């Protein structure tokens, strides 16, 4: 008598202990994907890209010709008909209206004047879609801002915007800081750009353009670039006791989930700081204990 | 004739409970705080304006201070930076007080599964009525408010102070 075939018992997964808690750290959306490229517009890299594409095209054509030669020789040896000679493909005509505007050589008088005034401190100047960009050495920024504001031929009175971007894939720098200047009297706009490595402390623009105050605080809050000689280098958007900088590419933006909210009387010393500031305005020294 | 005629006593008196009168007075004059956080606040303003007229339910008097208010409508996204402020405002409101979480952000974080948003305002303060929607229309807010009125009407003093009564013994 043969033993009856017992079907194997289905594997029952063990029930998780306690209430079900979504593991946010393991969630796929929580995983940080670091960018592989540096999408920083630049005339120099654009020229290099165009040159590399032309070289690749030429190499492909050479290979097609060599293949044809070998195929021809083989056909002759076997006594067959010669193959068709290759035709060089005509490059496709691009619709320029659909392409993003590519960087072009600088022809604007302002950019040329800046290059003339600053000399080797200007790393690159180019125009893109009618916008002027001047990339500077990171140490020459303060001098360039002063020139842009005060020089008779430039007269950029306003710092309209200041922001920064994180480029973790770049090898020689980590962040680009851009300054968007506006000349109200001349109806022109100019962009200054510096590339700074991790940990570099650029000079604050507050002494030249007071509007840089809050924008630099925002850059510090979001990216962690602190500026030298800034009157109040603290966080502006996040709470004072926040950890990390949210606009860095390695910061997970999704899926923190349910966190406990801590309530403290004075988060990060904000109230103490304001009190000291107000007392300083009134001429009271709160830091030193009063003598009896 | 077999028809019960009400006595003279019943014609001049209404008998009810003190609790019911108190609940009725509370439910029909709920004063909210003037307090909006994001786009839901626009709908809250629309509910307060003439077309929807929140004042029909006795809740049109938006007080500019939490010390005079009974109801807090959390209209919008609650961020970690705003959380201590909301908690302070809630603590400043006198008892009895109620909270409506309006919209999906205040209810459960909404689309912001992100580093800065609290996933529901009930993480920091107790909520009586949740109103879904992004943002909820004024009709939804009014319906949620009517539900709150029902809750107030069915509430009892004994329930409200149950913990204290039990402690006292």
Tab-separated table of C-alpha atoms in Angstrom:
chain	number	residue	atom	x	y	z
A	1	UNK	CA	0.000	0.000	0.000
A	2	UNK	CA	1.443	3.317	-1.072
A	3	UNK	CA	1.347	6.260	1.158
A	4	UNK	CA	-1.174	8.906	0.168
A	5	UNK	CA	0.450	11.989	-1.315
A	6	UNK	CA	0.089	14.779	1.146
A	7	UNK	CA	0.146	18.174	-0.504
A	8	UNK	CA	2.733	20.436	1.093
A	9	UNK	CA	1.219	22.868	3.520
A	10	UNK	CA	1.085	26.395	2.111
A	11	UNK	CA	3.586	28.659	3.725
A	12	UNK	CA	1.848	31.042	6.007
A	13	UNK	CA	3.784	34.256	6.427
A	14	UNK	CA	4.280	35.252	9.989
A	15	UNK	CA	2.011	38.003	11.121
A	16	UNK	CA	3.914	41.187	11.874
A	17	UNK	CA	4.206	41.944	15.517
A	18	UNK	CA	2.127	44.802	16.735
A	19	UNK	CA	0.140	47.215	14.595
A	20	UNK	CA	1.086	47.593	10.956
A	21	UNK	CA	3.610	50.377	10.530
A	22	UNK	CA	4.646	51.510	7.086
A	23	UNK	CA	8.405	51.410	6.824
A	24	UNK	CA	9.121	54.792	5.316
A	25	UNK	CA	12.861	54.295	5.262
A	26	UNK	CA	12.431	51.299	2.940
A	27	UNK	CA	9.760	52.833	0.734
A	28	UNK	CA	10.797	53.047	-2.909
A	29	UNK	CA	9.837	56.705	-3.109
A	30	UNK	CA	12.103	57.479	-0.209
A	31	UNK	CA	15.198	56.244	-2.044
A	32	UNK	CA	17.342	59.062	-3.282
A	33	UNK	CA	18.303	58.975	-6.953
A	34	UNK	CA	21.372	61.098	-7.542
A	35	UNK	CA	21.582	62.814	-10.923
A	36	UNK	CA	24.311	61.573	-13.271
A	37	UNK	CA	24.692	64.681	-15.415
A	38	UNK	CA	25.477	68.333	-14.850
A	39	UNK	CA	22.786	70.283	-16.711
A	40	UNK	CA	24.613	73.576	-16.338
A	41	UNK	CA	24.303	75.737	-19.481
A	42	UNK	CA	27.681	76.873	-20.744
A	43	UNK	CA	29.000	77.949	-24.132
A	44	UNK	CA	32.218	76.002	-23.669
A	45	UNK	CA	30.503	72.704	-22.921
A	46	UNK	CA	28.044	73.338	-25.746
A	47	UNK	CA	30.925	73.746	-28.211
A	48	UNK	CA	32.536	70.578	-26.858
A	49	UNK	CA	29.273	68.688	-27.287
A	50	UNK	CA	28.871	69.895	-30.870
A	51	UNK	CA	32.467	68.932	-31.653
A	52	UNK	CA	32.047	65.473	-30.110
A	53	UNK	CA	28.843	64.894	-32.091
A	54	UNK	CA	30.574	65.882	-35.367
A	55	UNK	CA	33.509	63.581	-34.581
A	56	UNK	CA	31.160	60.679	-33.840
A	57	UNK	CA	29.357	61.329	-37.108
A	58	UNK	CA	32.648	61.335	-39.043
A	59	UNK	CA	33.815	58.123	-37.354
A	60	UNK	CA	30.520	56.436	-38.243
A	61	UNK	CA	30.921	57.454	-41.889
A	62	UNK	CA	34.518	56.165	-41.953
A	63	UNK	CA	33.340	52.828	-40.569
A	64	UNK	CA	30.604	52.579	-43.184
A	65	UNK	CA	33.177	53.184	-45.925
A	66	UNK	CA	35.579	50.577	-44.514
A	67	UNK	CA	32.752	48.042	-44.268
A	68	UNK	CA	31.870	48.725	-47.878
A	69	UNK	CA	35.471	48.171	-48.978
A	70	UNK	CA	35.743	44.810	-47.236
A	71	UNK	CA	32.333	43.702	-48.546
A	72	UNK	CA	33.391	44.729	-52.093
A	73	UNK	CA	36.655	42.802	-51.896
A	74	UNK	CA	34.827	39.759	-50.556
A	75	UNK	CA	32.233	39.923	-53.357
A	76	UNK	CA	34.971	40.223	-56.006
A	77	UNK	CA	36.800	37.222	-54.607
A	78	UNK	CA	33.610	35.155	-54.672
A	79	UNK	CA	32.643	36.422	-58.140
A	80	UNK	CA	29.360	37.977	-57.043
A	81	UNK	CA	27.852	41.373	-57.845
A	82	UNK	CA	29.425	44.314	-56.067
A	83	UNK	CA	27.359	45.700	-53.160
A	84	UNK	CA	25.777	49.097	-53.270
A	85	UNK	CA	28.105	51.894	-52.232
A	86	UNK	CA	27.105	53.634	-48.999
A	87	UNK	CA	25.399	57.008	-48.992
A	88	UNK	CA	26.347	59.474	-46.316
A	89	UNK	CA	23.196	60.274	-44.318
A	90	UNK	CA	22.182	63.898	-44.531
A	91	UNK	CA	21.892	65.365	-41.026
A	92	UNK	CA	18.300	65.862	-40.069
A	93	UNK	CA	17.163	69.431	-40.256
A	94	UNK	CA	16.227	70.444	-36.733
A	95	UNK	CA	13.212	72.538	-35.967
A	96	UNK	CA	14.847	75.349	-34.040
A	97	UNK	CA	11.533	76.468	-32.609
A	98	UNK	CA	11.224	73.180	-30.756
A	99	UNK	CA	14.789	73.073	-29.472
A	100	UNK	CA	15.887	74.684	-26.265
A	101	UNK	CA	17.909	77.779	-27.036
A	102	UNK	CA	21.575	76.917	-27.153
A	103	UNK	CA	24.371	79.110	-25.787
A	104	UNK	CA	25.854	81.565	-28.215
A	105	UNK	CA	28.925	83.720	-28.339
A	106	UNK	CA	28.718	86.880	-26.268
A	107	UNK	CA	28.227	89.996	-28.372
A	108	UNK	CA	26.553	92.247	-25.828
A	109	UNK	CA	28.510	95.354	-24.858
A	110	UNK	CA	27.930	94.783	-21.126
A	111	UNK	CA	29.498	91.347	-21.138
A	112	UNK	CA	32.448	92.522	-23.192
A	113	UNK	CA	32.915	95.484	-20.851
A	114	UNK	CA	32.857	93.189	-17.816
A	115	UNK	CA	35.451	90.942	-19.408
A	116	UNK	CA	37.604	93.925	-20.232
A	117	UNK	CA	37.365	95.283	-16.681
A	118	UNK	CA	37.887	92.026	-14.835
A	119	UNK	CA	40.262	90.326	-17.243
A	120	UNK	CA	41.184	86.788	-16.283
A	121	UNK	CA	38.726	86.738	-13.379
A	122	UNK	CA	35.926	86.166	-15.875
A	123	UNK	CA	35.788	82.473	-16.647
A	124	UNK	CA	33.177	82.544	-19.345
A	125	UNK	CA	30.670	84.874	-21.000
A	126	UNK	CA	27.838	83.792	-23.246
A	127	UNK	CA	24.325	84.640	-24.341
A	128	UNK	CA	21.423	82.247	-24.371
A	129	UNK	CA	17.970	83.214	-25.656
A	130	UNK	CA	18.894	86.856	-25.277
A	131	UNK	CA	19.955	86.414	-21.649
A	132	UNK	CA	23.421	87.510	-20.627
A	133	UNK	CA	25.482	85.243	-18.425
A	134	UNK	CA	28.889	85.911	-16.954
A	135	UNK	CA	30.654	83.186	-15.034
A	136	UNK	CA	33.212	84.498	-12.592
A	137	UNK	CA	35.938	83.217	-10.393
A	138	UNK	CA	34.419	82.661	-6.969
A	139	UNK	CA	36.757	85.113	-5.260
A	140	UNK	CA	36.038	87.940	-7.723
A	141	UNK	CA	32.326	88.078	-7.130
A	142	UNK	CA	32.211	90.988	-4.703
A	143	UNK	CA	34.364	93.113	-7.003
A	144	UNK	CA	32.129	92.275	-9.964
A	145	UNK	CA	28.973	93.181	-8.052
A	146	UNK	CA	30.485	96.539	-7.073
A	147	UNK	CA	31.447	97.170	-10.691
A	148	UNK	CA	27.988	96.222	-11.950
A	149	UNK	CA	26.327	98.603	-9.525
A	150	UNK	CA	28.681	101.558	-9.735
A	151	UNK	CA	30.326	101.527	-13.164
A	152	UNK	CA	29.008	104.208	-15.494
A	153	UNK	CA	28.571	101.808	-18.385
A	154	UNK	CA	26.766	99.089	-16.408
A	155	UNK	CA	24.518	100.689	-13.717
A	156	UNK	CA	22.726	97.535	-12.499
A	157	UNK	CA	20.821	99.007	-9.592
A	158	UNK	CA	18.849	96.008	-8.418
A	159	UNK	CA	19.582	92.447	-7.350
A	160	UNK	CA	16.364	90.862	-8.523
A	161	UNK	CA	17.110	87.305	-7.505
A	162	UNK	CA	19.805	85.181	-6.027
A	163	UNK	CA	19.686	81.428	-5.919
A	164	UNK	CA	21.806	78.314	-5.998
A	165	UNK	CA	21.680	74.797	-7.407
A	166	UNK	CA	23.268	71.565	-6.300
A	167	UNK	CA	25.254	69.587	-8.901
A	168	UNK	CA	26.476	66.420	-7.186
A	169	UNK	CA	27.682	64.865	-10.448
A	170	UNK	CA	30.178	67.651	-11.139
A	171	UNK	CA	33.771	66.881	-10.256
A	172	UNK	CA	35.315	70.292	-9.593
A	173	UNK	CA	32.408	72.083	-7.924
A	174	UNK	CA	29.280	71.258	-5.950
A	175	UNK	CA	27.015	74.310	-6.225
A	176	UNK	CA	26.372	77.126	-8.629
A	177	UNK	CA	25.286	80.435	-7.102
A	178	UNK	CA	23.626	82.858	-9.511
A	179	UNK	CA	22.915	86.561	-9.110
A	180	UNK	CA	20.239	88.073	-11.344
A	181	UNK	CA	20.870	91.782	-11.697
A	182	UNK	CA	18.417	94.243	-13.185
A	183	UNK	CA	19.192	97.701	-14.479
A	184	UNK	CA	16.076	99.801	-14.220
A	185	UNK	CA	17.585	102.831	-15.905
A	186	UNK	CA	18.913	100.847	-18.866
A	187	UNK	CA	16.201	98.148	-19.032
A	188	UNK	CA	18.700	95.306	-19.030
A	189	UNK	CA	19.248	92.130	-17.099
A	190	UNK	CA	22.471	90.307	-16.347
A	191	UNK	CA	23.263	87.016	-14.671
A	192	UNK	CA	26.435	86.490	-12.692
A	193	UNK	CA	27.376	82.953	-11.796
A	194	UNK	CA	29.988	81.390	-9.559
A	195	UNK	CA	30.734	77.711	-9.073
A	196	UNK	CA	31.629	76.842	-5.501
A	197	UNK	CA	32.879	73.558	-4.019
A	198	UNK	CA	31.445	71.918	-0.917
A	199	UNK	CA	32.279	73.869	2.205
A	200	UNK	CA	33.293	77.057	0.436
A	201	UNK	CA	32.088	80.291	2.080
A	202	UNK	CA	31.360	82.945	-0.553
A	203	UNK	CA	31.348	86.627	0.266
A	204	UNK	CA	27.906	88.002	1.066
A	205	UNK	CA	26.346	90.479	-1.352
A	206	UNK	CA	24.504	92.312	1.427
A	207	UNK	CA	26.960	95.182	1.577
A	208	UNK	CA	26.418	95.899	-2.122
A	209	UNK	CA	22.759	94.933	-2.534
A	210	UNK	CA	20.767	94.871	0.751
A	211	UNK	CA	18.076	92.746	-0.912
A	212	UNK	CA	20.489	89.817	-0.797
A	213	UNK	CA	19.872	89.409	2.937
A	214	UNK	CA	16.854	87.111	2.893
A	215	UNK	CA	17.827	85.402	-0.363
A	216	UNK	CA	21.168	84.379	1.093
A	217	UNK	CA	19.416	83.135	4.196
A	218	UNK	CA	17.166	81.040	1.972
A	219	UNK	CA	20.184	79.619	0.130
A	220	UNK	CA	21.738	78.782	3.489
A	221	UNK	CA	18.510	77.149	4.658
A	222	UNK	CA	17.893	75.122	1.525
A	223	UNK	CA	21.434	74.234	0.428
A	224	UNK	CA	23.725	74.878	3.347
A	225	UNK	CA	26.001	77.451	1.706
A	226	UNK	CA	26.838	79.980	4.390
A	227	UNK	CA	27.930	83.445	3.348
A	228	UNK	CA	30.707	85.438	4.940
A	229	UNK	CA	29.959	88.872	6.472
A	230	UNK	CA	26.221	88.302	6.402
A	231	UNK	CA	24.386	90.240	9.166
A	232	UNK	CA	22.157	87.326	10.230
A	233	UNK	CA	23.124	83.951	8.804
A	234	UNK	CA	20.226	81.832	10.135
A	235	UNK	CA	17.488	79.693	8.666
A	236	UNK	CA	14.520	81.497	7.158
A	237	UNK	CA	12.024	78.878	5.922
A	238	UNK	CA	12.578	75.795	8.057
A	239	UNK	CA	12.416	75.875	11.846
A	240	UNK	CA	15.643	76.859	13.542
A	241	UNK	CA	16.346	73.381	14.892
A	242	UNK	CA	15.943	71.680	11.498
A	243	UNK	CA	18.474	69.089	10.454
A	244	UNK	CA	19.780	68.921	6.917
A	245	UNK	CA	19.270	71.121	3.895
A	246	UNK	CA	16.205	70.345	1.852
A	247	UNK	CA	17.185	71.329	-1.685
A	248	UNK	CA	20.316	69.211	-1.761
A	249	UNK	CA	19.955	66.329	-4.150
A	250	UNK	CA	20.806	63.775	-1.446
A	251	UNK	CA	17.912	64.919	0.759
A	252	UNK	CA	14.863	62.630	0.614
A	253	UNK	CA	11.867	64.861	0.014
A	254	UNK	CA	9.206	62.155	0.003
A	255	UNK	CA	7.932	59.923	2.723
A	256	UNK	CA	8.960	61.131	6.126
A	257	UNK	CA	5.629	59.841	7.270
A	258	UNK	CA	4.277	60.407	10.734
A	259	UNK	CA	6.835	62.020	12.928
A	260	UNK	CA	6.515	63.306	16.421
A	261	UNK	CA	6.282	67.030	16.771
A	262	UNK	CA	8.400	68.429	19.531
A	263	UNK	CA	7.181	71.534	21.307
A	264	UNK	CA	9.813	73.539	22.998
A	265	UNK	CA	9.585	76.953	24.500
A	266	UNK	CA	12.375	78.416	22.430
A	267	UNK	CA	13.115	76.376	19.338
A	268	UNK	CA	16.709	76.917	18.382
A	269	UNK	CA	17.079	80.030	20.524
A	270	UNK	CA	14.917	82.221	18.270
A	271	UNK	CA	13.240	84.104	21.097
A	272	UNK	CA	16.527	84.716	22.855
A	273	UNK	CA	18.037	86.025	19.635
A	274	UNK	CA	15.156	88.438	19.048
A	275	UNK	CA	15.279	89.590	22.664
A	276	UNK	CA	19.000	90.277	22.421
A	277	UNK	CA	18.457	92.170	19.175
A	278	UNK	CA	15.661	94.337	20.596
A	279	UNK	CA	17.644	94.985	23.753
A	280	UNK	CA	20.631	95.967	21.651
A	281	UNK	CA	18.488	98.478	19.777
A	282	UNK	CA	17.448	99.983	23.099
A	283	UNK	CA	21.022	100.051	24.354
A	284	UNK	CA	20.570	97.382	27.035
A	285	UNK	CA	23.189	94.710	27.467
A	286	UNK	CA	21.322	91.540	28.386
A	287	UNK	CA	24.336	89.298	28.155
A	288	UNK	CA	26.184	90.735	31.120
A	289	UNK	CA	24.605	90.324	34.538
A	290	UNK	CA	23.644	93.563	36.202
A	291	UNK	CA	25.940	94.668	39.003
A	292	UNK	CA	24.288	94.933	42.385
B	1	UNK	CA	-64.714	64.516	24.498
B	2	UNK	CA	-61.678	62.331	25.030
B	3	UNK	CA	-59.254	65.031	23.827
B	4	UNK	CA	-56.658	65.936	26.389
B	5	UNK	CA	-56.688	69.636	26.881
B	6	UNK	CA	-53.299	71.028	27.962
B	7	UNK	CA	-53.476	72.458	31.356
B	8	UNK	CA	-52.816	76.108	32.014
B	9	UNK	CA	-49.485	75.083	33.520
B	10	UNK	CA	-48.323	73.423	30.285
B	11	UNK	CA	-49.332	76.382	28.147
B	12	UNK	CA	-47.045	78.805	29.860
B	13	UNK	CA	-44.070	76.523	30.562
B	14	UNK	CA	-41.649	74.427	28.540
B	15	UNK	CA	-39.870	71.701	30.425
B	16	UNK	CA	-36.399	70.713	29.280
B	17	UNK	CA	-32.973	69.928	30.608
B	18	UNK	CA	-30.375	72.543	31.504
B	19	UNK	CA	-27.853	70.565	29.512
B	20	UNK	CA	-30.005	70.744	26.387
B	21	UNK	CA	-30.416	74.498	26.673
B	22	UNK	CA	-26.698	74.939	27.134
B	23	UNK	CA	-25.931	72.718	24.156
B	24	UNK	CA	-28.479	74.554	22.048
B	25	UNK	CA	-26.996	77.906	22.913
B	26	UNK	CA	-23.502	76.645	22.209
B	27	UNK	CA	-24.370	74.963	18.921
B	28	UNK	CA	-26.137	77.985	17.501
B	29	UNK	CA	-23.457	80.546	18.273
B	30	UNK	CA	-20.133	78.974	17.459
B	31	UNK	CA	-17.579	81.661	16.856
B	32	UNK	CA	-14.580	80.565	14.760
B	33	UNK	CA	-11.081	82.012	14.867
B	34	UNK	CA	-9.956	84.109	11.921
B	35	UNK	CA	-7.333	81.644	10.897
B	36	UNK	CA	-6.423	80.320	7.463
B	37	UNK	CA	-3.337	78.466	6.339
B	38	UNK	CA	-3.655	77.841	2.592
B	39	UNK	CA	-6.120	77.659	-0.283
B	40	UNK	CA	-8.850	76.081	1.895
B	41	UNK	CA	-9.036	79.459	3.638
B	42	UNK	CA	-10.379	80.962	0.402
B	43	UNK	CA	-13.250	78.486	0.479
B	44	UNK	CA	-13.761	79.306	4.141
B	45	UNK	CA	-14.029	82.987	3.217
B	46	UNK	CA	-16.469	82.102	0.459
B	47	UNK	CA	-18.550	80.182	2.995
B	48	UNK	CA	-18.558	83.241	5.214
B	49	UNK	CA	-19.524	85.630	2.422
B	50	UNK	CA	-23.042	86.474	1.240
B	51	UNK	CA	-23.561	83.687	-1.289
B	52	UNK	CA	-23.256	80.844	1.213
B	53	UNK	CA	-23.697	82.916	4.365
B	54	UNK	CA	-22.161	80.946	7.195
B	55	UNK	CA	-23.906	83.341	9.554
B	56	UNK	CA	-27.211	81.499	9.071
B	57	UNK	CA	-25.796	78.842	11.376
B	58	UNK	CA	-24.571	81.319	13.919
B	59	UNK	CA	-20.946	80.861	12.935
B	60	UNK	CA	-20.373	83.997	10.913
B	61	UNK	CA	-18.583	85.983	13.585
B	62	UNK	CA	-14.931	85.232	12.908
B	63	UNK	CA	-13.054	86.435	15.952
B	64	UNK	CA	-9.618	87.903	15.554
B	65	UNK	CA	-8.424	86.445	18.835
B	66	UNK	CA	-8.580	82.843	20.020
B	67	UNK	CA	-9.637	84.000	23.483
B	68	UNK	CA	-13.102	84.905	22.178
B	69	UNK	CA	-13.524	81.895	19.890
B	70	UNK	CA	-15.082	78.449	20.268
B	71	UNK	CA	-14.148	76.844	16.971
B	72	UNK	CA	-10.911	76.545	15.075
B	73	UNK	CA	-11.174	75.683	11.376
B	74	UNK	CA	-7.784	74.345	10.266
B	75	UNK	CA	-8.042	75.453	6.632
B	76	UNK	CA	-4.890	74.404	4.856
B	77	UNK	CA	-1.550	72.654	5.012
B	78	UNK	CA	0.024	72.352	8.448
B	79	UNK	CA	3.790	72.587	8.322
B	80	UNK	CA	6.230	71.711	11.060
B	81	UNK	CA	7.070	75.378	11.430
B	82	UNK	CA	3.399	76.322	11.875
B	83	UNK	CA	2.604	73.488	14.298
B	84	UNK	CA	3.737	75.234	17.515
B	85	UNK	CA	1.723	78.319	16.543
B	86	UNK	CA	-1.435	76.256	16.015
B	87	UNK	CA	-0.866	74.497	19.314
B	88	UNK	CA	-0.455	77.840	21.090
B	89	UNK	CA	-3.623	79.233	19.508
B	90	UNK	CA	-5.553	76.123	20.487
B	91	UNK	CA	-4.310	76.354	24.051
B	92	UNK	CA	-5.395	79.996	24.202
B	93	UNK	CA	-8.997	79.160	23.291
B	94	UNK	CA	-11.368	78.872	26.271
B	95	UNK	CA	-13.304	75.676	26.972
B	96	UNK	CA	-15.507	74.387	25.456
B	97	UNK	CA	-13.689	74.411	22.132
B	98	UNK	CA	-13.973	72.485	18.902
B	99	UNK	CA	-11.740	71.912	15.902
B	100	UNK	CA	-12.647	71.236	12.270
B	101	UNK	CA	-9.906	69.853	10.007
B	102	UNK	CA	-10.860	71.223	6.600
B	103	UNK	CA	-9.455	69.679	3.435
B	104	UNK	CA	-7.214	66.730	2.798
B	105	UNK	CA	-4.035	68.531	3.890
B	106	UNK	CA	-5.285	69.233	7.391
B	107	UNK	CA	-6.884	65.778	7.525
B	108	UNK	CA	-3.992	63.595	6.399
B	109	UNK	CA	-1.260	65.665	4.810
B	110	UNK	CA	-2.898	65.678	1.386
B	111	UNK	CA	-0.516	65.517	-1.566
B	112	UNK	CA	2.397	66.676	0.572
B	113	UNK	CA	4.002	63.433	1.652
B	114	UNK	CA	7.005	65.573	2.249
B	115	UNK	CA	9.600	66.629	4.750
B	116	UNK	CA	7.844	69.778	5.911
B	117	UNK	CA	4.190	68.780	6.278
B	118	UNK	CA	2.465	67.262	9.283
B	119	UNK	CA	0.419	64.295	8.121
B	120	UNK	CA	-2.824	65.503	9.641
B	121	UNK	CA	-3.458	68.179	12.226
B	122	UNK	CA	-4.732	65.533	14.664
B	123	UNK	CA	-1.081	64.812	15.405
B	124	UNK	CA	-0.977	67.998	17.477
B	125	UNK	CA	-4.527	68.907	18.527
B	126	UNK	CA	-7.767	66.902	18.912
B	127	UNK	CA	-10.120	67.191	15.941
B	128	UNK	CA	-13.923	66.884	16.058
B	129	UNK	CA	-14.878	66.915	12.373
B	130	UNK	CA	-12.798	66.006	9.329
B	131	UNK	CA	-13.935	67.440	5.993
B	132	UNK	CA	-12.460	65.778	2.892
B	133	UNK	CA	-11.885	67.625	-0.361
B	134	UNK	CA	-9.132	69.562	-2.059
B	135	UNK	CA	-10.354	72.132	-1.281
B	136	UNK	CA	-13.850	71.310	0.010
B	137	UNK	CA	-16.579	73.503	-1.408
B	138	UNK	CA	-18.422	75.830	0.991
B	139	UNK	CA	-21.342	73.367	0.994
B	140	UNK	CA	-18.993	70.730	2.387
B	141	UNK	CA	-17.791	73.081	5.079
B	142	UNK	CA	-21.377	73.942	5.990
B	143	UNK	CA	-22.283	70.255	6.104
B	144	UNK	CA	-19.270	69.556	8.285
B	145	UNK	CA	-20.301	72.398	10.518
B	146	UNK	CA	-23.828	70.980	10.790
B	147	UNK	CA	-22.272	67.672	11.836
B	148	UNK	CA	-20.363	69.564	14.492
B	149	UNK	CA	-23.623	71.134	15.632
B	150	UNK	CA	-25.101	67.644	15.940
B	151	UNK	CA	-22.124	66.629	17.992
B	152	UNK	CA	-22.501	69.618	20.276
B	153	UNK	CA	-26.224	68.956	20.689
B	154	UNK	CA	-25.637	65.336	21.678
B	155	UNK	CA	-22.764	66.120	23.980
B	156	UNK	CA	-23.276	65.934	27.682
B	157	UNK	CA	-21.673	67.771	30.525
B	158	UNK	CA	-21.126	64.489	32.293
B	159	UNK	CA	-19.213	63.094	29.301
B	160	UNK	CA	-17.181	66.197	28.877
B	161	UNK	CA	-15.946	66.252	32.444
B	162	UNK	CA	-16.016	62.505	32.928
B	163	UNK	CA	-12.331	62.273	33.645
B	164	UNK	CA	-12.506	65.018	36.243
B	165	UNK	CA	-15.588	63.513	37.890
B	166	UNK	CA	-13.905	60.141	38.093
B	167	UNK	CA	-10.837	61.695	39.586
B	168	UNK	CA	-12.842	63.578	42.181
B	169	UNK	CA	-14.916	60.489	42.883
